[in-house]
Coordinates of C-alpha atoms in Angstrom, one line a residue:
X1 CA 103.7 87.8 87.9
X2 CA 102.4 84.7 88.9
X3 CA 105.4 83.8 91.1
X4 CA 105.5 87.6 92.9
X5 CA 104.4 87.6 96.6
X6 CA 103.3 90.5 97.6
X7 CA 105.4 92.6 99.8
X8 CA 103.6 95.7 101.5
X9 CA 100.5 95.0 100.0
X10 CA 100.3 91.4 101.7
X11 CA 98.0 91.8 104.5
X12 CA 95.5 93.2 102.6
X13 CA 93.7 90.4 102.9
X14 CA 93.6 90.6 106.5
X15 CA 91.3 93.6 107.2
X16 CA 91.8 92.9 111.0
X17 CA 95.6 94.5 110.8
X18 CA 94.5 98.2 111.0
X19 CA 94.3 97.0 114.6
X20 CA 97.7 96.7 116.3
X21 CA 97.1 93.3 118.3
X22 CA 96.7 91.4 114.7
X23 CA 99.2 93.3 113.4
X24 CA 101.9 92.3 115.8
X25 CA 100.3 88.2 115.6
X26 CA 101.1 88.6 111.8
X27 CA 104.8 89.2 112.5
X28 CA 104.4 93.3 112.8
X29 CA 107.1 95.4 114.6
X30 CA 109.3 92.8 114.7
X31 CA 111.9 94.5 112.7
X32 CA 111.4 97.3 115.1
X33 CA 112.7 95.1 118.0
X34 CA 115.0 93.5 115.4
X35 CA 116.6 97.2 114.6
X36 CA 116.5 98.3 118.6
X37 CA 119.5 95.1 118.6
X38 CA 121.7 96.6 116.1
X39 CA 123.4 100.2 116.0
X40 CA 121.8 103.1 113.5
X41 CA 124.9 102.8 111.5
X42 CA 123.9 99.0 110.4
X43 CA 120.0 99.9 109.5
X44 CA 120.9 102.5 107.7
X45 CA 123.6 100.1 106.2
X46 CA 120.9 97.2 105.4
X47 CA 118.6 100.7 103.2
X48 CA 121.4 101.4 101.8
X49 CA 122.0 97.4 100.3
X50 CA 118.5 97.1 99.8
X51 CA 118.7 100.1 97.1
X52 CA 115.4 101.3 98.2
X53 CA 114.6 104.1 96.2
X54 CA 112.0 107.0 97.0
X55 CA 108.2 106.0 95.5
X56 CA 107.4 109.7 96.1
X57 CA 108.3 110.6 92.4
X58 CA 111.9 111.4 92.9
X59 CA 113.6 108.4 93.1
X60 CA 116.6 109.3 95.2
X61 CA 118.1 105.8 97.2
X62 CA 116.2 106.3 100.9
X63 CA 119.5 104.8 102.4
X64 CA 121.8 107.0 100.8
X65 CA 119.5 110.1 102.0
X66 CA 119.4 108.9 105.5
X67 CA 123.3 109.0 105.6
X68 CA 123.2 112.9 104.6
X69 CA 121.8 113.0 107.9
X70 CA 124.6 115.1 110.4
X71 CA 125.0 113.8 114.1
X72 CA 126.0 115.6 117.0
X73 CA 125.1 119.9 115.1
X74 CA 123.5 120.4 119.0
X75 CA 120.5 120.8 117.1
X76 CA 117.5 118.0 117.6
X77 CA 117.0 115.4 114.2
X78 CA 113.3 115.1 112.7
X79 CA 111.8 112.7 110.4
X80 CA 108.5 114.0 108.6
X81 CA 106.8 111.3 106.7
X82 CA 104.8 113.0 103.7
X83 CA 101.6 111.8 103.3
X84 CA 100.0 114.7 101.3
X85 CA 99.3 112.3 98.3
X86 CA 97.6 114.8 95.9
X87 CA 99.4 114.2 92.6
X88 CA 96.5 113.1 90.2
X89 CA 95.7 109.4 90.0
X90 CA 97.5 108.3 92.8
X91 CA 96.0 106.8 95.5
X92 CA 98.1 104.2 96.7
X93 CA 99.5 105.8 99.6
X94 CA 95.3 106.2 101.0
X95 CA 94.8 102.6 100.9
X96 CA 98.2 101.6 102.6
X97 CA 97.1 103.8 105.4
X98 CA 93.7 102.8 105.7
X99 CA 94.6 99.5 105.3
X100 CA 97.6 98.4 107.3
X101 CA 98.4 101.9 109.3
X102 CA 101.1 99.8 111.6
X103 CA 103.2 99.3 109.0
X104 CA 103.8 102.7 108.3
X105 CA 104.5 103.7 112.2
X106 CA 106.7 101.2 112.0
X107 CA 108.3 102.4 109.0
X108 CA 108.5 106.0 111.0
X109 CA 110.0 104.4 113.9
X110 CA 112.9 102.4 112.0
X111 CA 113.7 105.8 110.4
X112 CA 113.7 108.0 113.0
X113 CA 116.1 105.4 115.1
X114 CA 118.2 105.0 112.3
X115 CA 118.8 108.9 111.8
X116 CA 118.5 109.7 115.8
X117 CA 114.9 111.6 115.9
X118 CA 113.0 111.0 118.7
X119 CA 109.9 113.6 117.7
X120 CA 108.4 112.2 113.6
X121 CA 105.9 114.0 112.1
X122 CA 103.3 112.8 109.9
X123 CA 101.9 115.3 107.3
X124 CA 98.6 114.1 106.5
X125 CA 96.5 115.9 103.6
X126 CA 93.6 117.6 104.7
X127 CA 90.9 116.1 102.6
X128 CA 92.0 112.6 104.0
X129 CA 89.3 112.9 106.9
X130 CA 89.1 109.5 106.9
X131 CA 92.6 107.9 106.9
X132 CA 93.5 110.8 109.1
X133 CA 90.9 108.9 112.0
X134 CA 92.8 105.5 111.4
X135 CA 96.5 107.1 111.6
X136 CA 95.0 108.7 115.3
X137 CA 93.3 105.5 116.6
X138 CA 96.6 103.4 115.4
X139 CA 98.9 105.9 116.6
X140 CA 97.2 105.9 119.9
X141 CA 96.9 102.0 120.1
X142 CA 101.2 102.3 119.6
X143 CA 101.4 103.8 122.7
X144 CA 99.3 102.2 124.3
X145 CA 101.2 98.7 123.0
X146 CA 105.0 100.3 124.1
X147 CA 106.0 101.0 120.5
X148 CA 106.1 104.7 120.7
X149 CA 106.6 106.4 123.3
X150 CA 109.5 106.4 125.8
X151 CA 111.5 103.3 126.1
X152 CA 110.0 101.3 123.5
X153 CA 110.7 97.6 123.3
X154 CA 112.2 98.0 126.4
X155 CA 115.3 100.2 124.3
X156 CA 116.5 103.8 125.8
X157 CA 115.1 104.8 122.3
X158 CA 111.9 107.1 122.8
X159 CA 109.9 108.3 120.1
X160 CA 107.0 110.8 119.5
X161 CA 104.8 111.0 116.5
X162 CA 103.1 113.8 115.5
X163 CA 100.3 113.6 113.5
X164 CA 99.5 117.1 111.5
X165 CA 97.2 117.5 108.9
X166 CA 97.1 120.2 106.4
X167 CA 95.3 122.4 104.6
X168 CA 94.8 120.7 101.0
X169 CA 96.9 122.4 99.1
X170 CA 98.8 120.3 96.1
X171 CA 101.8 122.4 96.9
X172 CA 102.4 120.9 100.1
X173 CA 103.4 117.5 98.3
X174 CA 106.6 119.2 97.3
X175 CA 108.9 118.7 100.2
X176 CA 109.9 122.1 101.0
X177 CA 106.4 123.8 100.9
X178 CA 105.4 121.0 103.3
X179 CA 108.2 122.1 105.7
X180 CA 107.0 125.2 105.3
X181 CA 103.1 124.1 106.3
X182 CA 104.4 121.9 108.6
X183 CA 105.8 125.2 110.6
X184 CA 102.5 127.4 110.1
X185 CA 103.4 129.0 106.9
X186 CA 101.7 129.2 103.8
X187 CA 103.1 126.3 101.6
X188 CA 105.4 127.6 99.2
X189 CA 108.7 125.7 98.2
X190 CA 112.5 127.0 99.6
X191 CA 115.5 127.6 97.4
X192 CA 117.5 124.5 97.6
X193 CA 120.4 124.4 98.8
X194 CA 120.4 124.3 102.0
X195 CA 118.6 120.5 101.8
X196 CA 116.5 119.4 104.2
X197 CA 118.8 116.5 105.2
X198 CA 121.1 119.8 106.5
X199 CA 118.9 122.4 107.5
X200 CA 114.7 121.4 107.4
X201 CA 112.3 121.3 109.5
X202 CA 113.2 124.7 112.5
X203 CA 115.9 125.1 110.5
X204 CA 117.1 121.2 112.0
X205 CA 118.3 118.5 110.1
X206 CA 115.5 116.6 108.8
X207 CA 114.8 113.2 106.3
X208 CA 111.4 113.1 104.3
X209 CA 110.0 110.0 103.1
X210 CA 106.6 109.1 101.5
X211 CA 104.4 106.8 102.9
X212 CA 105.1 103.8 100.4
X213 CA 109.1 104.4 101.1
X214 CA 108.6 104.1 104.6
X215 CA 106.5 101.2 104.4
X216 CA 108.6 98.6 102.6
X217 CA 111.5 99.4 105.0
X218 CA 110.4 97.1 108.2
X219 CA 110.2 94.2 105.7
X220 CA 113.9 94.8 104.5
X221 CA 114.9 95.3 108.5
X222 CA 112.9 91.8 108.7
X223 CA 114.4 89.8 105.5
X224 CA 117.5 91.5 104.7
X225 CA 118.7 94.0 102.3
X226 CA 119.8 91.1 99.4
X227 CA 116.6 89.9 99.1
X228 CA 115.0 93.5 98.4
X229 CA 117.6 94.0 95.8
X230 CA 116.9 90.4 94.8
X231 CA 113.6 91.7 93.3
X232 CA 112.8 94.5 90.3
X233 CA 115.5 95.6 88.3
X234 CA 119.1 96.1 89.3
X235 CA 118.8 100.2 89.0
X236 CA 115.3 99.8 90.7
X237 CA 114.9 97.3 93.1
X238 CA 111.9 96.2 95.0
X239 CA 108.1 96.1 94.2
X240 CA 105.8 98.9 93.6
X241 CA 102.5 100.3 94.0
X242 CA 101.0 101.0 90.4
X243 CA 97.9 103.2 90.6
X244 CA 95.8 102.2 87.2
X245 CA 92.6 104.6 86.4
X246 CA 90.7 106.0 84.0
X247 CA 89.4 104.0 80.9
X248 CA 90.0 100.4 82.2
X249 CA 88.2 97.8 83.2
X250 CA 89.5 97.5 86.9
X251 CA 91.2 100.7 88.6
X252 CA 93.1 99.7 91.8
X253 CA 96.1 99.7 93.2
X254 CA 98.4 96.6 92.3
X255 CA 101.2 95.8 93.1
X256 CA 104.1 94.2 90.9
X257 CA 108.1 94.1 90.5
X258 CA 109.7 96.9 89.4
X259 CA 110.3 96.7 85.7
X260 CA 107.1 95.0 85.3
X261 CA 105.9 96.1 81.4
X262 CA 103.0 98.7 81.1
X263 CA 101.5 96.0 78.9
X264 CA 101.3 93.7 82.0
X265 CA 99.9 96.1 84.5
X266 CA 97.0 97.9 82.1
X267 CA 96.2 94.7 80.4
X268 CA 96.4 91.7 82.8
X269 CA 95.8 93.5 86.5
X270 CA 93.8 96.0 85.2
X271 CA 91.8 93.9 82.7
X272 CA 92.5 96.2 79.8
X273 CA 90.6 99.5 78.7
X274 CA 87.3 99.3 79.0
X275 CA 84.5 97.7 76.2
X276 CA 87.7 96.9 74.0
X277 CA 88.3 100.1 72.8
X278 CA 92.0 101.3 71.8
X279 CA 94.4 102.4 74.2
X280 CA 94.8 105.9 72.8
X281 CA 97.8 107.4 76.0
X282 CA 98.6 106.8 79.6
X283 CA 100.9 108.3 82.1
X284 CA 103.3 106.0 84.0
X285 CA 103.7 108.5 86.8
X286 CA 100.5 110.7 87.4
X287 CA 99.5 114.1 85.9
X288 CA 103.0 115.5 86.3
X289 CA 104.7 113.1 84.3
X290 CA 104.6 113.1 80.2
X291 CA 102.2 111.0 78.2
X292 CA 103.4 108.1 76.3
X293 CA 101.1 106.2 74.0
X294 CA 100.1 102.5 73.1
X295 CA 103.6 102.1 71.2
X296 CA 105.1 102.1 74.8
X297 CA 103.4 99.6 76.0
X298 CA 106.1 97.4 76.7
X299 CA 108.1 99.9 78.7
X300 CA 108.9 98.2 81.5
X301 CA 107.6 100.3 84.9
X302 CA 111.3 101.2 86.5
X303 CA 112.8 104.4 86.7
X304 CA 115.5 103.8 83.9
X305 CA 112.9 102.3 80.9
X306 CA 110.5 104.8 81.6
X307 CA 113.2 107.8 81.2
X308 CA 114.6 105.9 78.3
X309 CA 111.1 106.3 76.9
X310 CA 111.0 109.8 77.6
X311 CA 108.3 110.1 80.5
X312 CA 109.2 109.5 84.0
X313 CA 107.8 107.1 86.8
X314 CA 107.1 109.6 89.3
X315 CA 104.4 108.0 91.8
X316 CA 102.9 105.0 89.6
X317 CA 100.3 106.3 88.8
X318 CA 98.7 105.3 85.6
X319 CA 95.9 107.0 84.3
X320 CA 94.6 105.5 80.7
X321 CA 92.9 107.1 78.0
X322 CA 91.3 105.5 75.3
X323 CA 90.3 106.2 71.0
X324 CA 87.2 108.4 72.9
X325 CA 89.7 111.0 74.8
X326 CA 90.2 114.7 73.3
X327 CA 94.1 115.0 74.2
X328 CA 93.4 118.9 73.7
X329 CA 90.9 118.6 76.6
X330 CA 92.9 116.5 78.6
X331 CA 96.2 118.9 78.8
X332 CA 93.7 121.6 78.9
X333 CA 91.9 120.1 82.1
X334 CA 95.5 119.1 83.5
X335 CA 97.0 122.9 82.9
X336 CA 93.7 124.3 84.3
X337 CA 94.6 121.9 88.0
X338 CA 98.3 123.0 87.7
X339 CA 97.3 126.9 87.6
X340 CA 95.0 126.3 90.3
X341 CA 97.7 124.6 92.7
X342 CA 100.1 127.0 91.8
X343 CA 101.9 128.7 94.9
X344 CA 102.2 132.2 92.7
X345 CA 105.9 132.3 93.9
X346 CA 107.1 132.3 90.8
X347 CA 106.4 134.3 87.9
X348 CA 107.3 131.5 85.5
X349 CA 104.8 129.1 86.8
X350 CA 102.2 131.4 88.9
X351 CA 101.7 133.8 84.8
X352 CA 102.4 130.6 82.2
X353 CA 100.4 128.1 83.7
X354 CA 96.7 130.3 83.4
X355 CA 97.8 131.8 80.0
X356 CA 98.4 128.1 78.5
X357 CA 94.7 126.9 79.9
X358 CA 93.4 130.3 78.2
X359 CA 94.7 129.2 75.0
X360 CA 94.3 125.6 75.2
X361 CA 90.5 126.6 76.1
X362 CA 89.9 128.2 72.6
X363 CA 92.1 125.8 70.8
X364 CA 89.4 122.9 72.5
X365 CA 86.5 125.0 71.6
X366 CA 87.4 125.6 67.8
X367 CA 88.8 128.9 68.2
X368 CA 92.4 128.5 68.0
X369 CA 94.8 130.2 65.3
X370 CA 97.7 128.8 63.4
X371 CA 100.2 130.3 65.4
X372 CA 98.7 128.9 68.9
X373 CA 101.5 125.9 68.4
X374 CA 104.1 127.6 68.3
X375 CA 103.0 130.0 70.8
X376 CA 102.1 127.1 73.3
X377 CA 105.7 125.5 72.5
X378 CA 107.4 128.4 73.8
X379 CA 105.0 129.2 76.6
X380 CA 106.6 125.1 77.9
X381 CA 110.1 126.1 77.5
X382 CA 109.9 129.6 79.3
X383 CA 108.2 127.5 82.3
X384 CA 110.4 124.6 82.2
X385 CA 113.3 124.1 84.8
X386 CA 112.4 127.9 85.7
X387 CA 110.6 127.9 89.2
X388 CA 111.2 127.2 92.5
X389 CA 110.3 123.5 92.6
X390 CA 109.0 120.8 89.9
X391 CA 105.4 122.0 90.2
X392 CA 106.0 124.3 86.9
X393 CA 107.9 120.8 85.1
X394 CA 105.2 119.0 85.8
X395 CA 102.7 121.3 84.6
X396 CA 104.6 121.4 81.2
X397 CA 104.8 117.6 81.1
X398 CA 101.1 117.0 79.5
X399 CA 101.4 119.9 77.4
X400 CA 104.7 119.3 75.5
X401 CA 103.6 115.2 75.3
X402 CA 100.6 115.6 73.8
X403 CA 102.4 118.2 70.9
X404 CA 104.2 115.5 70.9
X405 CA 102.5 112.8 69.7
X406 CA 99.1 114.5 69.3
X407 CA 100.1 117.2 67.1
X408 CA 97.3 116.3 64.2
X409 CA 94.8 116.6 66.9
X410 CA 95.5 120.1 67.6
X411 CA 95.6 121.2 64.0
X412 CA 92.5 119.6 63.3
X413 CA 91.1 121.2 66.4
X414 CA 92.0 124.9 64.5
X415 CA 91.8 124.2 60.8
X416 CA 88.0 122.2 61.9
X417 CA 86.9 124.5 63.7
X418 CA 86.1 121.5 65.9
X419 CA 86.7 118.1 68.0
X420 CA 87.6 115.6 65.7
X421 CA 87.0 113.0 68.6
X422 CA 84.1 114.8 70.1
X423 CA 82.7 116.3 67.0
X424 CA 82.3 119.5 69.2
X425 CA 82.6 122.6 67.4
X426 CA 82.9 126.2 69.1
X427 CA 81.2 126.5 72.8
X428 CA 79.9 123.2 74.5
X429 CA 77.0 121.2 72.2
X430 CA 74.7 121.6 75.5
X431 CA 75.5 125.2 75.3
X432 CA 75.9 125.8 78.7
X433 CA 78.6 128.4 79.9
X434 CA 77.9 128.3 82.7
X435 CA 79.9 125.5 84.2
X436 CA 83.8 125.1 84.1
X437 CA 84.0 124.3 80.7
X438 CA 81.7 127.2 79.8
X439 CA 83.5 129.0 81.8
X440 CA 87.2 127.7 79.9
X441 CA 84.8 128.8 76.4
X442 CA 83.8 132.1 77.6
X443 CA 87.6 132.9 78.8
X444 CA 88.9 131.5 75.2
X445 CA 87.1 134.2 73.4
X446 CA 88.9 136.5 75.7
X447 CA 92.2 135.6 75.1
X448 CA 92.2 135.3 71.8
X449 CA 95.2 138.6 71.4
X450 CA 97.9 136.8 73.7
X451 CA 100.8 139.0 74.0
X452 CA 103.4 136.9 71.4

């Protein structure tokens, strides 16, 4: 770690680059005017070498996607960069934008030239009042400077960016539902195919990248595809944002080579869990993806190891629990969020999702019944790979993990009659119902005769 340079986190140091004057003396949009010298074909030739791969969750090589791309369908081209960052403990897309917004425009720009757009969009999540005044102030300085607008660099290419902000619903994360949004619907996914590459935004092809994609691609217009590949793994290649909260000492963003070990990134960048208690589970990629415990430690952070060790990467995001976490509570509190963010398109996800937080509530509150387990084990396979988009996966992801490797936990939870963390028997120990988790009680008792 010690010999890693920092890539798109770099200029984080330099709190003067959300303005587009220091930006461009640190050597920013000089792969835009590189790239404006060579033909589409050859930056979308340099992605594809680089073996960029989408940091939105997915993975999918960013090169490859842009060379789904049709030319000449009569229709226009669009590029929508997704910046609805509302997957659970990640926030490493926020403090790109809020701390080097350039980059990202410039990212936006080398895309939509590569793929022939000339009108990007950039979804921005409602809640993100703040970042959303940084993207409009940089956006307008862009112009201002020549590189948006018509004729930039002194090119025939012209460019428009749009920025849109939504409404705040998780939803919208998943690319269809944000096409959707982005055309004054309500957010709710498409049936795949056709793929946005073909037929996306007004039914026009269009690419969708995150914000972290798009922001590593000026540096690999600027230093060459080899030397991206050069770092990370061969599979994954490239650095990555790892976004570390919960029970340690220093949450943050940091940034390290792919195929850095979990070990590494919780232990040394984060500075370990917090007061020296044990690392009890964490999640390598956010909420949506399944929890793996202190044994997995040394699972290196790349899409391959972390498959391989039965979770997935997804966004980074590493939330940490420690010896003091209830894991019933936990996938209780994450099923509750899914149910809540669900669309209701589906019946799979829109009815499985709020019975499982029913009956994870009374299993939490020492109410559950033997035959909960089983009941919750099939609840996960009758949502799983059966909706629309990954929204009902995901939610399964925290509830099959836990069963998992927290199975004792749960049994104690129903032969106690209690916590065996906590110590917290039937109800909340303050009593109150009147909260949410009084509120999770009170609807326990009411579920206890779940149709089988």
């Amino acid at each position: 770690m010690s010999e890693f340079e920092p890539i798109i986190t770099a200029r984080w140091n330099e709190p003067d680059t959300v303005w587009a004057d220091r930006y461009v003396e640190l050597g920013g949009y000089r792969a835009l005017r590189t790239a404006l010298g060579m033909s589409p074909a050859a930056v979308i030739e340099t992605v594809k070498t680089s073996g960029l791969r989408g940091r939105g969750g997915a993975g999918f090589p960013t090169g490859v996607k842009w060379s789904f791309v049709p030319q000449d369908t009569g229709k226009p081209t669009y590029v929508v960069c997704n910046f609805d960052e509302s997957e659970p403990g990640t926030f490493n897309n926020r403090e790109l934008v809020e701390r080097d917004p350039h980059q990202l425009l410039e990212g936006i720009a080398l895309a939509s030239y590569a793929v022939g757009c000339h009108t990007a969009f950039l979804y921005c999540r409602g809640e993100f009042l703040w970042p959303g005044m940084i993207l409009e102030r940089a956006i307008a300085e862009a112009y201002e400077g020549g590189h948006l607008g018509r004729g930039i660099a002194g090119s025939d290419f012209d460019l428009d960016i749009v920025l849109h902000r939504g409404a705040g619903a998780y939803i919208c994360g998943e690319e269809t539902a944000l096409l959707e949004s982005l055309e004054g619907f309500r957010g709710q996914p498409r049936l795949r195919p056709p793929f946005p590459a073909v037929e996306g935004l007004y039914a026009s092809p269009t690419v969708i990248n995150n914000v972290e994609t798009l922001c590593n691609v000026p540096h690999i217009i600027d230093r060459g595809g080899e030397w991206f590949a050069g770092i990370g793994t061969e599979k994954s290649p490239g650095s990555k944002i790892f976004s570390v909260s919960g029970k340690v000492e220093r949450p943050g963003n940091y940034e390290a080579p792919m195929g850095t070990p979990a070990r590494v990134v919780i232990e040394e960048l984060a500075g370990g869990t917090r007061d020296g208690r044990r690392l009890k589970a964490w999640t390598p990629g956010g909420s949506s993806t399944p929890f793996l415990t202190a044994e997995h430690l040394d699972v290196g952070l790349d899409f391959e190891s972390v498959q391989a060790a039965g979770s997935l990467l997804g966004t980074g995001a590493l939330m940490v629990l420690d010896e003091t976490d209830c894991m019933v509570e936990a996938a209780r509190r994450l099923m509750q969020f899914y149910a809540h963010e669900s669309c209701g398109k589906c019946t799979t996800c829109r009815e499985g999702t709020w019975w499982a937080t029913r009956v994870l509530g009374r299993i939490e509150h020492g109410l559950g019944e033997e035959r909960d387990l089983p009941l919750m084990e099939d609840v996960g396979k009758n949502i799983l790979f059966k909706a629309f988009c990954a929204l009902a996966d995901g939610a399964v992801s925290p509830l099959e993990s836990t069963l998992k490797f927290f199975r004792a936990e749960y049994e104690a939870h129903i032969t106690e009659g209690r916590c065996p963390v906590t110590g917290v028997g039937p109800g909340r120990a303050d009593g109150d119902a009147s909260g949410p988790d009084g509120a999770v009680a009170e609807a326990a008792v009411g579920a206890r005769e779940v149709p089988a």
